[in-house]
Amino acid sequence: MDQLKMGTKCVQAGYTPENGEPRQIPIIQSTTFKYDTSEAMGRLFDLEDSGYFYTRLQNPTNDYVAAKIATLEGGSAGMLTSSGQAANFMALFNICECGSHIVASSSIYGGTFNLIAVTMAKMGIEVTFVSPTASDEELDAAFKDNTRAMFGESIANPALTVLDIEKFAAAAHRHGVPLIVDNTFPTPVNCRPIEWGADIVTHSTTKYMDGHGAAVGGAIVDSGKFDWMAHADKFPGLTTPDDSYHGIVYAEKFGKEGAFITKATAQLMRDFGCIQAPQNAFILNLGLESLHVRMAKHVENGQAVAEFLKTQDKVAAVNYPGLESDPYHEIAMKYMPKGGCGVVSFELEGGRQAAESFMKKLKVAAIETHVADARTCCLNPATSTHRQMTDEQLKEAGIPAGLIRISCGLEDKEDLIADIANALG
Ligand SMILES: *Cc1c(COP(=O)(O)O)cnc(C)c1O
């Protein structure tokens, strides 16, 4: 399967039925699994055998889909989580604890910013935010003795900045910690962070991977490349005995390829229980089967809409890495030469009032708190997700009051452009 091209993997990876078995992945709608002896089940509890005993930890349907996503990203192992938030939390908390420190790009999804800066701070985990355009020296200066992970988004939601993955990975590795990249927006069809040095990749599968606005979900993929044992003092959770599993050492028993995901499953899923429902995993897989076809169309529509907006007098600025004028164009061409995603943001002259009246006039695009869906949708952060902020604060955060984020769906681009032209009126 690893030799096959991306589209074939999207359709077929993760599940290979035997003679007479269902062609489509079965939905194993069962909380529990039956064993002939308690001894056999005990071996699962000791992590001596692999298998299923309770869906809060693992379910076969989820594992087929996680294996597909791991193959798409070029990783060694993967797991599904109940949401993208759960994926980012678990990826970080698997190697951080009270007293740890994280270096994160400041240009990330608001929910992840809040997770790291507010909620994980309450757990005693500190963060230093760095600009996605920081120099090597600035990156180095952000690390501390207790730093355990570096985090960024390949294309940031909603700022649409592009992460210099090689540069961030090199900085993380100079300081003996892994780089975690949230690859939600480009998906592995357009960008594969592991090939550029990222160690762990996360996803909100709620977005393009599902792609139909049908199921909330997340995923974590491990590259299997980070040498935990070489930095054993930093990662005791992986390199010293786990008393809750009779003293097994994950990095020894499961090696570089399996330690991270096995620990996240055996400990964090067991204790937090943020598993994806098998039904949702099945829906996610339907989306994955067409991901390579859909991403090309999302990019085509995003590019066409961005180019159109660029020609309009009432539009003060357009952010889209596919535009040659975009500050992230060059770096986007390096990491995602086929294009990034279908999300475009632009600023209207006239602030929130202009944004509001523009959005009201749209007929094809709908106003929604969502992105990366088959149906085009848009949002004015100043009057919705960020409405508690003043115009001054919005400006500082790089989200001017007149900014609109439009997520170009799979409709015909001529209709999207005509809708926007009419609303600009
Ligand atoms: C939406 C999003 C998340 C959070 O995912 P949910 O599935 O909504 O929990 C995380 N990262 C990025 C980049 C996102 O766009």
Short mmCIF file of C-alpha atoms and ligand atoms in Angstrom, two decimals:
data_model
loop_
_atom_site.label_atom_id
_atom_site.label_comp_id
_atom_site.label_asym_id
_atom_site.label_seq_id
_atom_site.Cartn_x
_atom_site.Cartn_y
_atom_site.Cartn_z
CA MET A 1 0.00 0.00 0.00
CA ASP A 2 2.87 2.39 0.78
CA GLN A 3 4.00 2.27 -2.86
CA LEU A 4 0.61 3.34 -4.21
CA LYS A 5 -0.29 6.90 -5.08
CA MET A 6 -2.27 9.24 -2.84
CA GLY A 7 -5.66 8.80 -4.53
CA THR A 8 -5.48 5.01 -4.38
CA LYS A 9 -4.58 5.22 -0.70
CA CYS A 10 -7.52 7.57 -0.03
CA VAL A 11 -9.86 4.99 -1.55
CA GLN A 12 -8.36 1.75 -0.31
CA ALA A 13 -5.84 2.06 2.55
CA GLY A 14 -6.56 0.82 6.06
CA TYR A 15 -8.91 -2.04 5.32
CA THR A 16 -8.32 -5.08 3.13
CA PRO A 17 -11.17 -7.59 3.31
CA GLU A 18 -10.46 -11.31 3.15
CA ASN A 19 -12.38 -13.69 0.91
CA GLY A 20 -16.13 -13.25 1.46
CA GLU A 21 -15.81 -10.34 3.90
CA PRO A 22 -17.68 -7.02 3.48
CA ARG A 23 -16.21 -4.71 0.83
CA GLN A 24 -17.03 -1.58 2.81
CA ILE A 25 -15.56 -1.28 6.31
CA PRO A 26 -17.92 -2.82 8.87
CA ILE A 27 -19.29 -0.59 11.63
CA ILE A 28 -18.53 -2.54 14.79
CA GLN A 29 -21.38 -1.14 16.85
CA SER A 30 -20.39 -2.89 20.05
CA THR A 31 -19.10 -1.47 23.31
CA THR A 32 -17.44 -4.72 24.27
CA PHE A 33 -15.83 -7.91 22.97
CA LYS A 34 -16.21 -11.53 24.08
CA TYR A 35 -13.40 -13.83 25.24
CA ASP A 36 -13.29 -17.57 26.02
CA THR A 37 -11.09 -17.20 29.10
CA SER A 38 -10.25 -14.41 31.51
CA GLU A 39 -6.65 -15.29 30.93
CA ALA A 40 -6.94 -14.33 27.24
CA MET A 41 -8.60 -11.05 28.23
CA GLY A 42 -5.98 -10.47 30.92
CA ARG A 43 -3.23 -10.59 28.32
CA LEU A 44 -4.94 -7.67 26.54
CA PHE A 45 -5.11 -5.70 29.79
CA ASP A 46 -1.37 -6.31 30.28
CA LEU A 47 -0.67 -5.12 26.69
CA GLU A 48 0.88 -8.56 26.07
CA ASP A 49 -1.52 -9.26 23.19
CA SER A 50 -3.18 -6.73 20.92
CA GLY A 51 -6.94 -6.92 20.51
CA TYR A 52 -10.18 -5.32 21.54
CA PHE A 53 -11.95 -5.42 24.86
CA TYR A 54 -13.78 -2.13 25.33
CA THR A 55 -14.63 0.54 22.74
CA ARG A 56 -13.63 3.41 25.08
CA LEU A 57 -10.02 2.42 24.30
CA GLN A 58 -10.17 0.91 20.82
CA ASN A 59 -12.66 -0.23 18.21
CA PRO A 60 -11.91 -2.03 14.90
CA THR A 61 -13.87 0.46 12.75
CA ASN A 62 -11.86 3.35 14.19
CA ASP A 63 -8.63 1.44 13.69
CA TYR A 64 -9.29 0.82 9.97
CA VAL A 65 -9.83 4.53 9.46
CA ALA A 66 -6.89 5.57 11.67
CA ALA A 67 -4.66 3.19 9.68
CA LYS A 68 -5.80 4.88 6.47
CA ILE A 69 -4.98 8.35 7.81
CA ALA A 70 -1.59 7.11 9.09
CA THR A 71 -0.83 5.75 5.61
CA LEU A 72 -1.88 9.02 3.96
CA GLU A 73 0.45 10.98 6.26
CA GLY A 74 3.31 8.49 5.88
CA GLY A 75 3.28 7.71 9.62
CA SER A 76 3.86 4.51 11.58
CA ALA A 77 0.65 4.49 13.66
CA GLY A 78 -2.51 6.50 14.14
CA MET A 79 -5.60 6.85 16.29
CA LEU A 80 -8.95 8.60 16.06
CA THR A 81 -10.29 10.93 18.72
CA SER A 82 -13.74 12.40 19.35
CA SER A 83 -12.73 15.84 17.97
CA GLY A 84 -9.81 17.90 16.74
CA GLN A 85 -9.62 19.52 20.17
CA ALA A 86 -9.20 16.08 21.75
CA ALA A 87 -6.51 15.18 19.19
CA ASN A 88 -4.40 18.25 19.97
CA PHE A 89 -4.90 17.89 23.71
CA MET A 90 -3.96 14.21 23.70
CA ALA A 91 -0.96 14.69 21.38
CA LEU A 92 0.43 17.31 23.78
CA PHE A 93 -0.60 15.73 27.06
CA ASN A 94 0.91 12.39 26.03
CA ILE A 95 4.36 13.96 26.53
CA CYS A 96 3.64 16.99 28.77
CA GLU A 97 2.66 17.10 32.42
CA CYS A 98 2.48 19.63 35.25
CA GLY A 99 5.78 21.56 35.10
CA SER A 100 6.29 21.10 31.35
CA HIS A 101 6.56 23.87 28.77
CA ILE A 102 5.41 24.07 25.15
CA VAL A 103 6.66 26.32 22.33
CA ALA A 104 3.78 27.06 19.96
CA SER A 105 3.25 29.18 16.88
CA SER A 106 1.05 32.17 17.77
CA SER A 107 -0.81 31.72 14.50
CA ILE A 108 -3.15 28.84 15.36
CA TYR A 109 -6.85 28.03 15.63
CA GLY A 110 -8.60 29.97 18.43
CA GLY A 111 -9.79 26.77 20.13
CA THR A 112 -6.25 25.40 20.25
CA PHE A 113 -4.90 28.73 21.46
CA ASN A 114 -7.40 28.64 24.31
CA LEU A 115 -6.66 24.97 25.05
CA ILE A 116 -2.92 25.64 25.39
CA ALA A 117 -2.90 29.17 26.84
CA VAL A 118 -5.78 28.84 29.32
CA THR A 119 -6.85 25.26 30.01
CA MET A 120 -3.46 23.55 29.91
CA ALA A 121 -2.03 26.46 31.92
CA LYS A 122 -4.45 25.41 34.71
CA MET A 123 -2.78 21.99 34.60
CA GLY A 124 0.59 23.62 35.22
CA ILE A 125 1.78 23.44 31.61
CA GLU A 126 3.31 26.70 30.39
CA VAL A 127 3.56 27.98 26.84
CA THR A 128 5.70 30.45 24.91
CA PHE A 129 4.13 31.63 21.67
CA VAL A 130 6.41 32.44 18.72
CA SER A 131 5.67 34.14 15.43
CA PRO A 132 5.34 31.74 12.47
CA THR A 133 7.99 33.96 10.80
CA ALA A 134 10.40 33.90 13.78
CA SER A 135 14.13 33.55 12.99
CA ASP A 136 16.19 30.56 14.17
CA GLU A 137 17.56 32.72 16.99
CA GLU A 138 14.08 33.78 18.08
CA LEU A 139 12.91 30.17 17.99
CA ASP A 140 15.92 28.98 20.01
CA ALA A 141 15.30 31.68 22.61
CA ALA A 142 11.78 30.34 23.24
CA PHE A 143 12.97 26.92 24.47
CA LYS A 144 13.56 26.13 28.14
CA ASP A 145 14.94 23.15 30.03
CA ASN A 146 11.38 21.95 30.66
CA THR A 147 10.19 22.32 27.03
CA ARG A 148 8.63 19.06 25.89
CA ALA A 149 6.98 19.87 22.54
CA MET A 150 6.74 22.39 19.74
CA PHE A 151 3.40 23.00 18.02
CA GLY A 152 2.14 24.73 14.87
CA GLU A 153 -0.45 24.53 12.07
CA SER A 154 0.65 23.80 8.49
CA ILE A 155 -1.93 26.39 7.30
CA ALA A 156 -3.33 28.32 10.22
CA ASN A 157 -7.07 28.70 10.74
CA PRO A 158 -8.16 31.50 10.20
CA ALA A 159 -5.00 33.57 9.58
CA LEU A 160 -3.90 31.39 6.59
CA THR A 161 -0.22 31.72 7.52
CA VAL A 162 1.93 28.82 6.32
CA LEU A 163 4.30 27.11 8.76
CA ASP A 164 7.96 26.72 7.78
CA ILE A 165 7.87 23.07 8.82
CA GLU A 166 11.56 22.31 8.16
CA LYS A 167 12.66 25.33 10.18
CA PHE A 168 10.34 24.55 13.10
CA ALA A 169 11.32 20.85 13.04
CA ALA A 170 15.02 21.73 13.07
CA ALA A 171 14.50 24.05 16.06
CA ALA A 172 12.51 21.39 17.94
CA HIS A 173 15.15 18.76 17.24
CA ARG A 174 18.02 21.07 18.33
CA HIS A 175 16.27 21.12 21.71
CA GLY A 176 15.49 17.40 21.83
CA VAL A 177 11.69 17.62 21.51
CA PRO A 178 9.19 16.59 18.80
CA LEU A 179 7.37 18.96 16.45
CA ILE A 180 3.59 18.44 16.40
CA VAL A 181 1.86 19.83 13.30
CA ASP A 182 -1.90 20.28 12.99
CA ASN A 183 -2.41 19.49 9.28
CA THR A 184 -6.19 20.03 9.18
CA PHE A 185 -6.35 22.63 6.39
CA PRO A 186 -4.15 21.21 3.61
CA THR A 187 -4.75 17.54 4.57
CA PRO A 188 -2.11 14.96 3.53
CA VAL A 189 -3.36 15.26 -0.05
CA ASN A 190 -1.72 18.70 -0.28
CA CYS A 191 0.95 18.64 2.44
CA ARG A 192 2.77 15.86 4.28
CA PRO A 193 4.49 17.40 7.33
CA ILE A 194 6.32 14.17 8.24
CA GLU A 195 8.29 14.36 4.98
CA TRP A 196 9.59 17.77 6.16
CA GLY A 197 10.60 16.65 9.64
CA ALA A 198 7.41 16.83 11.73
CA ASP A 199 7.22 14.04 14.31
CA ILE A 200 3.51 13.96 15.08
CA VAL A 201 0.59 15.14 12.95
CA THR A 202 -2.89 15.98 14.22
CA HIS A 203 -6.19 16.61 12.49
CA SER A 204 -9.63 17.97 13.04
CA THR A 205 -11.25 15.37 10.76
CA THR A 206 -14.42 17.47 11.15
CA LYS A 207 -13.08 19.64 8.32
CA TYR A 208 -11.95 18.46 4.86
CA MET A 209 -11.40 14.81 5.81
CA ASP A 210 -15.09 14.32 6.54
CA GLY A 211 -15.73 17.25 4.22
CA HIS A 212 -19.53 17.15 4.38
CA GLY A 213 -20.14 18.81 7.73
CA ALA A 214 -21.51 15.51 9.04
CA ALA A 215 -19.29 14.26 11.88
CA VAL A 216 -17.03 15.90 14.47
CA GLY A 217 -13.75 14.01 14.89
CA GLY A 218 -9.99 14.10 15.22
CA ALA A 219 -6.90 12.04 14.49
CA ILE A 220 -3.30 11.72 15.67
CA VAL A 221 -0.55 10.19 13.52
CA ASP A 222 2.94 9.37 14.78
CA SER A 223 5.84 9.43 12.32
CA GLY A 224 7.59 6.72 14.34
CA LYS A 225 10.82 8.66 13.89
CA PHE A 226 11.32 10.50 17.16
CA ASP A 227 13.88 8.73 19.38
CA TRP A 228 12.29 8.95 22.84
CA MET A 229 15.07 6.89 24.42
CA ALA A 230 17.73 9.34 23.16
CA HIS A 231 15.97 12.00 25.28
CA ALA A 232 14.80 9.63 28.00
CA ASP A 233 15.03 12.17 30.83
CA LYS A 234 12.56 14.49 29.08
CA PHE A 235 9.90 11.86 28.41
CA PRO A 236 9.63 9.63 31.49
CA GLY A 237 6.06 8.67 30.53
CA LEU A 238 7.45 6.82 27.51
CA THR A 239 10.85 5.76 28.82
CA THR A 240 10.22 4.61 32.43
CA PRO A 241 7.89 1.87 33.73
CA ASP A 242 4.11 2.51 33.69
CA ASP A 243 2.79 1.19 36.99
CA SER A 244 -0.73 1.05 35.63
CA TYR A 245 0.44 -1.66 33.18
CA HIS A 246 2.70 -3.78 35.41
CA GLY A 247 5.73 -1.63 34.73
CA ILE A 248 5.99 -1.83 30.94
CA VAL A 249 8.20 0.80 29.28
CA TYR A 250 6.41 1.98 26.10
CA ALA A 251 9.53 3.07 24.19
CA GLU A 252 11.19 -0.31 24.86
CA LYS A 253 8.22 -2.60 24.29
CA PHE A 254 6.67 -0.82 21.28
CA GLY A 255 9.75 0.91 19.83
CA LYS A 256 9.91 4.28 18.09
CA GLU A 257 7.12 3.22 15.70
CA GLY A 258 4.52 2.25 18.30
CA ALA A 259 5.30 3.85 21.66
CA PHE A 260 3.50 7.19 21.27
CA ILE A 261 0.17 5.90 19.96
CA THR A 262 0.14 2.86 22.27
CA LYS A 263 0.64 5.07 25.32
CA ALA A 264 -2.00 7.57 24.15
CA THR A 265 -4.46 4.70 23.64
CA ALA A 266 -3.65 2.66 26.73
CA GLN A 267 -3.43 5.58 29.17
CA LEU A 268 -5.14 8.67 27.82
CA MET A 269 -8.07 7.02 26.05
CA ARG A 270 -8.55 4.77 29.07
CA ASP A 271 -8.63 7.76 31.41
CA PHE A 272 -10.22 10.54 29.32
CA GLY A 273 -12.42 8.42 27.07
CA CYS A 274 -12.57 10.88 24.15
CA ILE A 275 -13.01 8.09 21.58
CA GLN A 276 -14.66 8.68 18.22
CA ALA A 277 -17.96 6.82 17.78
CA PRO A 278 -17.54 3.97 15.24
CA GLN A 279 -20.51 5.41 13.29
CA ASN A 280 -18.62 8.68 12.91
CA ALA A 281 -15.47 6.82 11.87
CA PHE A 282 -17.50 5.16 9.10
CA ILE A 283 -18.81 8.55 7.92
CA LEU A 284 -15.26 9.94 8.09
CA ASN A 285 -14.06 7.10 5.88
CA LEU A 286 -16.69 7.92 3.24
CA GLY A 287 -15.20 11.42 3.16
CA LEU A 288 -11.64 10.10 2.94
CA GLU A 289 -12.53 7.98 -0.10
CA SER A 290 -12.98 11.17 -2.15
CA LEU A 291 -10.52 13.47 -0.32
CA HIS A 292 -8.04 13.62 -3.22
CA VAL A 293 -10.82 14.50 -5.68
CA ARG A 294 -12.41 17.09 -3.41
CA MET A 295 -9.22 18.89 -2.31
CA ALA A 296 -8.31 19.75 -5.90
CA LYS A 297 -11.75 21.32 -6.38
CA HIS A 298 -11.61 23.23 -3.08
CA VAL A 299 -8.22 24.64 -4.16
CA GLU A 300 -9.53 25.52 -7.65
CA ASN A 301 -12.49 27.38 -6.14
CA GLY A 302 -10.39 29.07 -3.44
CA GLN A 303 -7.90 30.28 -6.02
CA ALA A 304 -10.63 31.60 -8.35
CA VAL A 305 -12.45 33.42 -5.54
CA ALA A 306 -9.19 34.90 -4.17
CA GLU A 307 -8.17 36.13 -7.63
CA PHE A 308 -11.61 37.68 -8.17
CA LEU A 309 -11.60 39.41 -4.77
CA LYS A 310 -8.17 40.81 -5.52
CA THR A 311 -9.62 42.79 -8.45
CA GLN A 312 -12.41 44.42 -6.40
CA ASP A 313 -12.20 48.05 -5.23
CA LYS A 314 -14.30 47.44 -2.10
CA VAL A 315 -11.88 44.73 -0.93
CA ALA A 316 -9.00 46.20 1.09
CA ALA A 317 -6.94 43.00 1.38
CA VAL A 318 -7.05 39.30 0.45
CA ASN A 319 -5.19 36.52 2.29
CA TYR A 320 -4.68 33.34 0.30
CA PRO A 321 -1.30 31.60 0.02
CA GLY A 322 -2.12 30.66 -3.59
CA LEU A 323 -1.94 34.35 -4.62
CA GLU A 324 1.48 35.44 -5.85
CA SER A 325 1.10 38.64 -3.83
CA ASP A 326 0.57 36.73 -0.57
CA PRO A 327 3.48 36.94 1.91
CA TYR A 328 3.28 33.14 2.37
CA HIS A 329 3.14 32.30 -1.34
CA GLU A 330 6.74 31.17 -1.70
CA ILE A 331 6.71 28.96 1.36
CA ALA A 332 3.33 27.53 0.33
CA MET A 333 4.79 26.58 -3.05
CA LYS A 334 7.52 24.66 -1.23
CA TYR A 335 5.33 22.69 1.17
CA MET A 336 2.11 22.43 -0.85
CA PRO A 337 2.84 22.86 -4.57
CA LYS A 338 -0.63 21.58 -5.55
CA GLY A 339 -2.26 24.32 -3.44
CA GLY A 340 -3.35 24.50 0.17
CA CYS A 341 -7.08 24.62 0.79
CA GLY A 342 -10.29 26.40 -0.16
CA VAL A 343 -10.36 28.90 2.69
CA VAL A 344 -9.81 32.55 1.77
CA SER A 345 -9.98 35.56 4.04
CA PHE A 346 -10.46 39.14 2.93
CA GLU A 347 -11.08 42.54 4.42
CA LEU A 348 -13.84 44.82 3.23
CA GLU A 349 -13.53 48.58 3.27
CA GLY A 350 -16.04 49.86 5.83
CA GLY A 351 -15.45 47.49 8.76
CA ARG A 352 -18.02 45.28 10.42
CA GLN A 353 -21.00 47.17 8.99
CA ALA A 354 -19.82 46.54 5.44
CA ALA A 355 -19.07 42.91 6.31
CA GLU A 356 -22.52 42.42 7.78
CA SER A 357 -24.41 43.89 4.83
CA PHE A 358 -22.22 41.97 2.36
CA MET A 359 -22.87 38.66 4.08
CA LYS A 360 -26.62 39.24 4.28
CA LYS A 361 -26.75 39.56 0.50
CA LEU A 362 -25.05 36.23 -0.21
CA LYS A 363 -27.37 33.57 -1.60
CA VAL A 364 -25.06 30.62 -2.39
CA ALA A 365 -22.66 31.06 0.54
CA ALA A 366 -24.20 30.62 3.98
CA ILE A 367 -23.23 32.21 7.29
CA GLU A 368 -21.83 29.43 9.50
CA THR A 369 -19.24 28.77 12.20
CA HIS A 370 -17.61 26.15 10.04
CA VAL A 371 -15.00 25.70 7.36
CA ALA A 372 -13.82 23.05 4.96
CA ASP A 373 -17.19 21.69 3.97
CA ALA A 374 -18.74 20.82 0.60
CA ARG A 375 -21.03 23.86 0.90
CA THR A 376 -19.51 27.35 0.76
CA CYS A 377 -19.81 29.18 4.04
CA CYS A 378 -18.53 32.41 5.52
CA LEU A 379 -18.05 34.17 8.80
CA ASN A 380 -17.20 37.66 10.06
CA PRO A 381 -15.13 37.00 13.20
CA ALA A 382 -15.78 40.53 14.57
CA THR A 383 -19.54 39.94 14.80
CA SER A 384 -19.42 36.24 15.74
CA THR A 385 -16.51 34.19 17.11
CA HIS A 386 -14.55 37.25 18.25
CA ARG A 387 -17.44 39.59 19.13
CA GLN A 388 -16.21 40.20 22.69
CA MET A 389 -13.16 42.02 21.29
CA THR A 390 -12.96 45.76 20.57
CA ASP A 391 -11.85 47.04 17.15
CA GLU A 392 -8.45 47.84 18.67
CA GLN A 393 -8.01 44.33 20.08
CA LEU A 394 -9.12 42.81 16.79
CA LYS A 395 -6.55 44.82 14.91
CA GLU A 396 -3.80 43.67 17.27
CA ALA A 397 -4.84 40.04 16.79
CA GLY A 398 -4.58 40.49 13.02
CA ILE A 399 -8.35 40.14 12.60
CA PRO A 400 -9.66 43.51 11.37
CA ALA A 401 -13.36 44.20 12.01
CA GLY A 402 -14.14 43.97 8.29
CA LEU A 403 -12.43 40.58 7.85
CA ILE A 404 -14.51 37.80 6.31
CA ARG A 405 -13.42 34.19 6.17
CA ILE A 406 -14.96 32.36 3.25
CA SER A 407 -14.60 28.60 2.92
CA CYS A 408 -15.06 27.73 -0.74
CA GLY A 409 -17.00 24.50 -1.13
CA LEU A 410 -17.47 22.22 -4.10
CA GLU A 411 -20.01 24.29 -6.05
CA ASP A 412 -19.18 25.71 -9.50
CA LYS A 413 -16.75 28.60 -9.13
CA GLU A 414 -18.75 30.78 -11.55
CA ASP A 415 -21.71 30.66 -9.13
CA LEU A 416 -19.51 31.50 -6.13
CA ILE A 417 -17.98 34.49 -7.92
CA ALA A 418 -21.36 35.73 -9.17
CA ASP A 419 -22.75 35.46 -5.61
CA ILE A 420 -19.85 37.49 -4.21
CA ALA A 421 -20.03 40.04 -7.05
CA ASN A 422 -23.73 40.53 -6.39
CA ALA A 423 -23.23 40.93 -2.63
CA LEU A 424 -20.43 43.46 -3.18
CA GLY A 425 -22.95 45.25 -5.42
C1 LIG B 1 -11.52 23.09 13.79
C2 LIG B 1 -10.09 22.98 14.11
C3 LIG B 1 -9.66 22.35 15.28
C4 LIG B 1 -10.62 21.82 16.32
O1 LIG B 1 -11.29 20.72 15.80
P1 LIG B 1 -12.75 20.22 16.28
O2 LIG B 1 -12.95 19.00 15.47
O3 LIG B 1 -13.71 21.33 16.03
O4 LIG B 1 -12.60 19.92 17.75
C5 LIG B 1 -8.29 22.22 15.49
N1 LIG B 1 -7.41 22.71 14.60
C6 LIG B 1 -7.79 23.32 13.46
C7 LIG B 1 -6.76 23.83 12.51
C8 LIG B 1 -9.14 23.47 13.17
O5 LIG B 1 -9.52 24.09 12.03
#
